[in-house]
Tab-separated table of C-alpha atoms in Angstrom:
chain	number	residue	atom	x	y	z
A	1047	UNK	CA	19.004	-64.744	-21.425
A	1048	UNK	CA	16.942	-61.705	-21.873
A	1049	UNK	CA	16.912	-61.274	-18.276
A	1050	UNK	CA	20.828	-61.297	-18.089
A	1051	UNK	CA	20.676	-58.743	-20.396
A	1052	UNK	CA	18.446	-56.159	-19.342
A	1053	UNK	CA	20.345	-56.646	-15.861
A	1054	UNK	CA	23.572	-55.664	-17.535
A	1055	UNK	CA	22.675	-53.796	-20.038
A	1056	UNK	CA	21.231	-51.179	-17.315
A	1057	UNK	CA	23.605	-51.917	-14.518
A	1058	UNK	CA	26.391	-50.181	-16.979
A	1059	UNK	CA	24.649	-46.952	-18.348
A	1060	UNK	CA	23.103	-43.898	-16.402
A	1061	UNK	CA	21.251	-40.812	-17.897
A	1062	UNK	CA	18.376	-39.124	-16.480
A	1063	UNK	CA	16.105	-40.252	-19.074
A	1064	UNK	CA	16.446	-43.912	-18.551
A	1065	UNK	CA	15.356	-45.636	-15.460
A	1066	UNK	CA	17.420	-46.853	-12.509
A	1067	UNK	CA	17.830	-50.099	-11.704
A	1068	UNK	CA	18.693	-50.766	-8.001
A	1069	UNK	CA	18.500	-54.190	-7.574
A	1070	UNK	CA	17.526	-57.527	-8.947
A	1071	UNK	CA	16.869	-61.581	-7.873
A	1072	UNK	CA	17.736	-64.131	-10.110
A	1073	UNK	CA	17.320	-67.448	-7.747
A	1074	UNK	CA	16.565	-70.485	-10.248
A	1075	UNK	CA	13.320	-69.660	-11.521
A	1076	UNK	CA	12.464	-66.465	-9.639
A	1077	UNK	CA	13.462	-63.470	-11.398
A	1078	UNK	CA	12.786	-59.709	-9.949
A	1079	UNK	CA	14.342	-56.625	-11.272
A	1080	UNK	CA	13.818	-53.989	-8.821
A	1081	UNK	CA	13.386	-50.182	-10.654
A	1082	UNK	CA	13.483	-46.495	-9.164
A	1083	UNK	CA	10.031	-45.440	-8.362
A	1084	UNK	CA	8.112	-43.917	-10.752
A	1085	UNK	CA	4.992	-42.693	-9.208
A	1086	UNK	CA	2.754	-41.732	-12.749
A	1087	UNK	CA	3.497	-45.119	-14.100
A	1088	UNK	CA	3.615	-46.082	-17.377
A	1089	UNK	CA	2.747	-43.130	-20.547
A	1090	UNK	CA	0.049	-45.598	-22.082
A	1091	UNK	CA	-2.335	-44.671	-18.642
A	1092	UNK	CA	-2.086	-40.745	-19.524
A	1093	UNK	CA	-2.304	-40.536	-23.438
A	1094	UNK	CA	-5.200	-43.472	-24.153
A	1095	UNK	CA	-7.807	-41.932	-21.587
A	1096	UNK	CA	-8.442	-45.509	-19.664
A	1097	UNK	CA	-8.002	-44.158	-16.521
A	1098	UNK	CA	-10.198	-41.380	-16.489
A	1099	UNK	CA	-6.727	-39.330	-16.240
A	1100	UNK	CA	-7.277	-35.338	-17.471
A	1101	UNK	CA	-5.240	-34.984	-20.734
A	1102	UNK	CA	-2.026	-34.187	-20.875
A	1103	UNK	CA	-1.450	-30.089	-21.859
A	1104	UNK	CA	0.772	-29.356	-24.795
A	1105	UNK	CA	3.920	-28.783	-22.709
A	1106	UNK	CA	4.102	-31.612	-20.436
A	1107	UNK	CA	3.505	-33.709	-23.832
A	1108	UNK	CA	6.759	-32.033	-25.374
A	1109	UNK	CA	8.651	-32.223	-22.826
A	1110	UNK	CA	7.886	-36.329	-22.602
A	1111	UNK	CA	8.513	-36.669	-25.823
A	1112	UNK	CA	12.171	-34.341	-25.792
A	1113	UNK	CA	13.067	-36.921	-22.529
A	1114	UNK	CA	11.937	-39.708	-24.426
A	1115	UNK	CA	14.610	-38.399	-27.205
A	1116	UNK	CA	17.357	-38.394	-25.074
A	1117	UNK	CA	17.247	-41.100	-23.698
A	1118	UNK	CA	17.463	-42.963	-26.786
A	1119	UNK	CA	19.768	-40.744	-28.029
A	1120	UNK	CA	22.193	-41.204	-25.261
A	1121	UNK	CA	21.447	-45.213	-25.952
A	1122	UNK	CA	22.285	-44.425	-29.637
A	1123	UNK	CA	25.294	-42.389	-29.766
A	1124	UNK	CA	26.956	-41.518	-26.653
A	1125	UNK	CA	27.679	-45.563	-25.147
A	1126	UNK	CA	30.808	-47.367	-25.854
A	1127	UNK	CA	28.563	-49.683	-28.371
A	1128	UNK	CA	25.077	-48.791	-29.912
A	1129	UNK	CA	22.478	-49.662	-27.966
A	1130	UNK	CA	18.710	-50.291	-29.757
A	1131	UNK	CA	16.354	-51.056	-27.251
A	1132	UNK	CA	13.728	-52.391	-29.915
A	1133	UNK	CA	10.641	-52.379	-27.724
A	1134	UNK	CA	10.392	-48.504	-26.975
A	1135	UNK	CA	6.422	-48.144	-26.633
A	1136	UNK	CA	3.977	-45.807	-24.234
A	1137	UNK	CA	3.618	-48.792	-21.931
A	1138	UNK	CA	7.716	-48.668	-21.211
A	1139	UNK	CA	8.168	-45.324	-20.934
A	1140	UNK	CA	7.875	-44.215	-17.071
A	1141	UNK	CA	6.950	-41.209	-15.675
A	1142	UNK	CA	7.832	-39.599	-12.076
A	1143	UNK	CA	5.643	-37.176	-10.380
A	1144	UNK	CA	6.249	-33.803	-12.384
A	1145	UNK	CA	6.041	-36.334	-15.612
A	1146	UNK	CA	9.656	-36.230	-16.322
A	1147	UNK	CA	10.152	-39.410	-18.900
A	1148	UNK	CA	12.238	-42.067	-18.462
A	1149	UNK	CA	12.851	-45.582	-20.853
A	1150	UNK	CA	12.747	-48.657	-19.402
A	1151	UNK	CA	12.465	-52.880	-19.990
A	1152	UNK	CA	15.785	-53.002	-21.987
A	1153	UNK	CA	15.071	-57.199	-22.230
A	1154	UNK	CA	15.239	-56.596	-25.522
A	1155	UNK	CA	18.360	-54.635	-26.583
A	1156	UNK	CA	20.548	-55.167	-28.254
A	1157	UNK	CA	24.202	-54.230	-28.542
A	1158	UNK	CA	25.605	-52.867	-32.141
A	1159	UNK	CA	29.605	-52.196	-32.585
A	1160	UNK	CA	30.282	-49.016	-33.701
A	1161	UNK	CA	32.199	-50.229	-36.769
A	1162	UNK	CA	29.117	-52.331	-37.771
A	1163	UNK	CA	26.508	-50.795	-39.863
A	1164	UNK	CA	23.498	-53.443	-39.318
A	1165	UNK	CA	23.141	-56.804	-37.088
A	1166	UNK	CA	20.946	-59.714	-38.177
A	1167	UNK	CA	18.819	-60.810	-35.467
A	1168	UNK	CA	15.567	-62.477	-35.277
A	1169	UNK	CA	12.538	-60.021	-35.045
A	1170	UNK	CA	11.380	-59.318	-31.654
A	1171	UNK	CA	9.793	-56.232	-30.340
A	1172	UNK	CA	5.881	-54.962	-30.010
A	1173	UNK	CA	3.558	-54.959	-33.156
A	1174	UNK	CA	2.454	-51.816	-34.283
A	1175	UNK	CA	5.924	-50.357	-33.401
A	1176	UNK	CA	8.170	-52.099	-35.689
A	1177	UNK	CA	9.818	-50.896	-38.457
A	1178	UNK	CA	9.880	-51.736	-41.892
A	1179	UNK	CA	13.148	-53.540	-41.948
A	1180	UNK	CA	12.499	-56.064	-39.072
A	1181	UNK	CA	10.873	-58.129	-42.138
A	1182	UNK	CA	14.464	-58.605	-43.127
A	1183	UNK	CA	16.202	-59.285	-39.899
A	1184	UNK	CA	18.932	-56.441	-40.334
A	1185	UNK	CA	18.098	-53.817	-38.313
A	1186	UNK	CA	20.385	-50.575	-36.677
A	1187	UNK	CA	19.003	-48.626	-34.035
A	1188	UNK	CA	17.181	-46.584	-36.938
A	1189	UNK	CA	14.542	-49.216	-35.616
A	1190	UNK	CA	14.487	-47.042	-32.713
A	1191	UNK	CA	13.368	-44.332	-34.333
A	1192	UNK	CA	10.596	-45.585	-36.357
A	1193	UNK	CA	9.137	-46.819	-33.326
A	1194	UNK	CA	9.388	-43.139	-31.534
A	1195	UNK	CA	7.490	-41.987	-34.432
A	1196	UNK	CA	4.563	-44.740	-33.667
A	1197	UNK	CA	4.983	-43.137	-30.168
A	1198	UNK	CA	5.104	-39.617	-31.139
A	1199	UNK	CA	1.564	-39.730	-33.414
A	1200	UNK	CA	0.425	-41.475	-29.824
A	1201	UNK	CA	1.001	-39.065	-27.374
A	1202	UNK	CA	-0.254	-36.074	-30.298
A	1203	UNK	CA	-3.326	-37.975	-31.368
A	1204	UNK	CA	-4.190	-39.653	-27.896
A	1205	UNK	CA	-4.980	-43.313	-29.514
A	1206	UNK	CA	-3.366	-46.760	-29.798
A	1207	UNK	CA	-1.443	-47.208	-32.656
A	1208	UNK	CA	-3.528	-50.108	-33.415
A	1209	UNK	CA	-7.064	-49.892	-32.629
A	1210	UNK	CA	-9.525	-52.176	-32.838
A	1211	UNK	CA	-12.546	-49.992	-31.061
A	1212	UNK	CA	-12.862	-47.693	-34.166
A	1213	UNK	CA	-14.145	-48.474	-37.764
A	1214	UNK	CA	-12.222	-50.307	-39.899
A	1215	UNK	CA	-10.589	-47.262	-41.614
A	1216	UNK	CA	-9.023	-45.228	-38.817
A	1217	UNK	CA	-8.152	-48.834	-36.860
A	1218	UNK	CA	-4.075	-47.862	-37.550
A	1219	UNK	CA	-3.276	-44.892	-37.029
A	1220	UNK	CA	-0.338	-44.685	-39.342
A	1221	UNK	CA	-2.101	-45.324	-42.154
A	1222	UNK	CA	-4.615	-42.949	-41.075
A	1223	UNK	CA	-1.366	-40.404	-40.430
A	1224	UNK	CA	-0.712	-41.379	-44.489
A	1225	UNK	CA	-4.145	-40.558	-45.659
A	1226	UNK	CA	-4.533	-37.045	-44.093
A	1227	UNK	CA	-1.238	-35.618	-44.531
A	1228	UNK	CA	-1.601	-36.280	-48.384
A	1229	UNK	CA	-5.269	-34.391	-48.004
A	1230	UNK	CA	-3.403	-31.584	-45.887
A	1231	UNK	CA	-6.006	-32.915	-42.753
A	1232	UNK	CA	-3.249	-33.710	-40.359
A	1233	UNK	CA	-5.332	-31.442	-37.999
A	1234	UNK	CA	-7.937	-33.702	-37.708
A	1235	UNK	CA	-6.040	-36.253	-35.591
A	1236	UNK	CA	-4.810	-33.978	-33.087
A	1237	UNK	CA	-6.551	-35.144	-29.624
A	1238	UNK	CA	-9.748	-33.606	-29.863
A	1239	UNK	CA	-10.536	-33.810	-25.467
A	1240	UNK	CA	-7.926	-31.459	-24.990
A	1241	UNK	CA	-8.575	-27.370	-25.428
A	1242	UNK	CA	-4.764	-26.986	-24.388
A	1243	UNK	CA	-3.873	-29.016	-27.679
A	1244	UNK	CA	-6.479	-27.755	-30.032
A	1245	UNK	CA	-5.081	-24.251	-28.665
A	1246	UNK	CA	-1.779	-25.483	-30.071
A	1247	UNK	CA	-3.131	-27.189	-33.380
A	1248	UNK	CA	0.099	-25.964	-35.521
A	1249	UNK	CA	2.531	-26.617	-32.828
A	1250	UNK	CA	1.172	-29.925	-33.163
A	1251	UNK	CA	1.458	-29.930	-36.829
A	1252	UNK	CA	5.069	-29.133	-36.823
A	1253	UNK	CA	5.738	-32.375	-34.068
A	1254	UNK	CA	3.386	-34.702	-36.267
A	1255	UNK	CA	5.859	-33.753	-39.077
A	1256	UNK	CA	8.883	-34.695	-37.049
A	1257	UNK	CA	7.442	-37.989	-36.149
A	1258	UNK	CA	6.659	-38.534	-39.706
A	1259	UNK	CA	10.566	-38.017	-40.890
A	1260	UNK	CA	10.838	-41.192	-38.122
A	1261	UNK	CA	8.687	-42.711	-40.004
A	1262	UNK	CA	10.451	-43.363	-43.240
A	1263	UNK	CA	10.298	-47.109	-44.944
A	1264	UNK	CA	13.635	-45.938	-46.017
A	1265	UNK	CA	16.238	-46.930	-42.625
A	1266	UNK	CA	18.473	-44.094	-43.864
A	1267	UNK	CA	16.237	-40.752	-43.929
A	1268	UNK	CA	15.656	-41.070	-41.159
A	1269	UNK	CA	17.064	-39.014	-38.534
A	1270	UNK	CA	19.517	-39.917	-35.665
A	1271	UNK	CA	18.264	-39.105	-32.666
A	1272	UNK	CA	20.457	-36.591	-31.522
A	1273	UNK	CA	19.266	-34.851	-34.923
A	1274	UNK	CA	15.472	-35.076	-32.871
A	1275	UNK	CA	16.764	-33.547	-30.290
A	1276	UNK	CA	18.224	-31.281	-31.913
A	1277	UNK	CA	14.600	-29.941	-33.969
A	1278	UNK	CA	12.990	-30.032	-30.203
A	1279	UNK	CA	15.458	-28.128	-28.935
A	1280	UNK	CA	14.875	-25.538	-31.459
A	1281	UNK	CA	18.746	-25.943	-32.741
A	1282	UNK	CA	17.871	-27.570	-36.206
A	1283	UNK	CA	14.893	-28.105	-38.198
A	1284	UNK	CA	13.504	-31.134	-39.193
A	1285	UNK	CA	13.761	-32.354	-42.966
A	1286	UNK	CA	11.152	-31.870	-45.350
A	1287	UNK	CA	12.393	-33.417	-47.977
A	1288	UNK	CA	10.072	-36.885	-46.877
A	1289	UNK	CA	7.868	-39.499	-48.643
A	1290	UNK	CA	4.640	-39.693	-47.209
A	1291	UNK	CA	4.531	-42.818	-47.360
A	1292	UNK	CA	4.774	-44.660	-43.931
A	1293	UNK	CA	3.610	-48.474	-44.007
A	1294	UNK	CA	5.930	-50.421	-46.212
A	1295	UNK	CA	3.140	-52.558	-48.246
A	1296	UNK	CA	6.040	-53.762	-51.000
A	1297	UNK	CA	5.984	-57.985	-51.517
A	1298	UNK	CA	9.818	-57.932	-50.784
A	1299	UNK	CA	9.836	-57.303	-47.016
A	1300	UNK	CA	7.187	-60.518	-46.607
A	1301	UNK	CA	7.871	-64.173	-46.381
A	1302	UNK	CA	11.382	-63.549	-44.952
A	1303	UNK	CA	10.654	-63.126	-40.764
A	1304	UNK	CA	13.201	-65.892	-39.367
A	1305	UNK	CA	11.410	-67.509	-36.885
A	1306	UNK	CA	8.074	-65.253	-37.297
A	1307	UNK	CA	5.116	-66.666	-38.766
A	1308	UNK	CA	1.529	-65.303	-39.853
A	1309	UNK	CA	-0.997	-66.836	-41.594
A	1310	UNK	CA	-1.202	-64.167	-44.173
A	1311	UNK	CA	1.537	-61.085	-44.887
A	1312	UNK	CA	1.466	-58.936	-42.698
A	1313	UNK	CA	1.649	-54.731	-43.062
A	1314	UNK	CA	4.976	-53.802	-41.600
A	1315	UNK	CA	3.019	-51.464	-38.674
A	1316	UNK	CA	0.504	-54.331	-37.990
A	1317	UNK	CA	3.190	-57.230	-36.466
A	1318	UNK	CA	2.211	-56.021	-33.231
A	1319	UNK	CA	0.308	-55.208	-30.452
A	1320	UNK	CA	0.874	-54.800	-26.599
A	1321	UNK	CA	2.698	-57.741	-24.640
């Protein structure tokens, strides 16, 4: 079934900043989906140094994260229905040869009517990217942009979301995002291997803090996404008017997953990891 879907799901829309499909096999248990060409590959090979790839300068970072917008947004609020993807991560976010951005692997969408304000649905999606409400099973594409946030702090700090390498304190980096903006030390997570982004340390600032108002608990402060592309654009600015507080800890959101289980609670940021 999720096959069907991503084949019709991107067989109907077009925009620059979501990849093309051009063909696909579905012949009883072989299954092919056959994509544009995108010569850089996936994001996660340029922003978590494991392929000995030179870092990524400021510019080419906003402008991956501005296509990245747009595409969603277009996903969001210019189809006949809604469209969440609800697996938007470096790893499915493709890149052509000048590193123009495009979203892909829509097996996971899901299709919201515009007269509907949430749809129940059981969780799916990467750990580490999902937002607070998925613990509740009514989501809106707002789950969207919790997870861009997740991929914003990515691409600015050059590290998994969930690492395991590090100590135990700075293993998730949202949590680590929550302990320095509250001690006014977002500058320390800014990817240090990069003179072009230590060059543009309050540049960086300024995107960290539009990744953060993605990051609300709260589904409704955060922004649409046309109001993120609006802020990168330079047409709006983003709200400051934002808890600082990004990983929803509260007893309420456990215990009710559908057809999740974990041995223990979980944090909301930690239900995932790369699939």
């Amino acid at each position: 079934m999720q096959f069907l879907a991503e084949v019709q799901t991107i067989s109907s829309i077009h925009h620059i900043n979501l990849v093309r499909l051009i063909g696909f096999c579905a012949e009883k248990s072989h299954r092919l989906l056959v994509y544009e060409y995108m010569p850089k590959r996936s994001l996660d090979r340029w922003i978590y140094r494991r392929h000995d790839n030179s870092p990524l300068d400021w510019s080419t970072r906003c402008k991956i994260i501005t296509h990245i917008a747009k595409g969603l947004s277009y996903l969001h609020e210019e189809c006949t229905k809604r469209i969440a993807h609800l697996d938007v991560k470096p790893q499915n976010i493709l890149l052509d040869d000048n590193f123009n951005a495009k979203l892909s692997d829509f097996g996971l969408c899901k299709l919201i009517d515009r007269d509907t304000s949430q749809v129940v649905t059981r969780m799916r999606g990467t750990p580490g990217y999902l937002a607070p409400e998925w613990l509740t099973s009514q989501i809106t594409e707002k789950a969207d942009v919790y997870s861009f946030g997740v991929v914003v702090m990515e691409i600015i700090c050059a590290r998994k979301n969930l690492d395991t390498a590090g100590s135990e304190e700075s293993i998730h980096l949202i949590t680590l995002v929550e302990e320095k903006v509250n001690s006014d030390q977002l500058v320390d997570l800014i990817d240090k291997n990069s003179t072009d982004m230590q060059a543009h340390k309050q540049d960086a600032i300024q995107m960290m803090k539009l990744a953060m108002w993605c990051l609300q608990t709260d589904y409704k402060r955060r922004p649409n996404m046309s109001e993120v592309v609006g802020v990168l654009e330079g047409n709006m600015n983003a709200d400051t008017n934002i808890s600082n507080n990004f990983v929803a800890t509260s007893p309420i959101f456990f215990g009710i997953a559908g057809n999740v289980s974990y041995s223990s609670p979980p944090l909301v940021s930690d239900v995932s990891g790369p699939r």
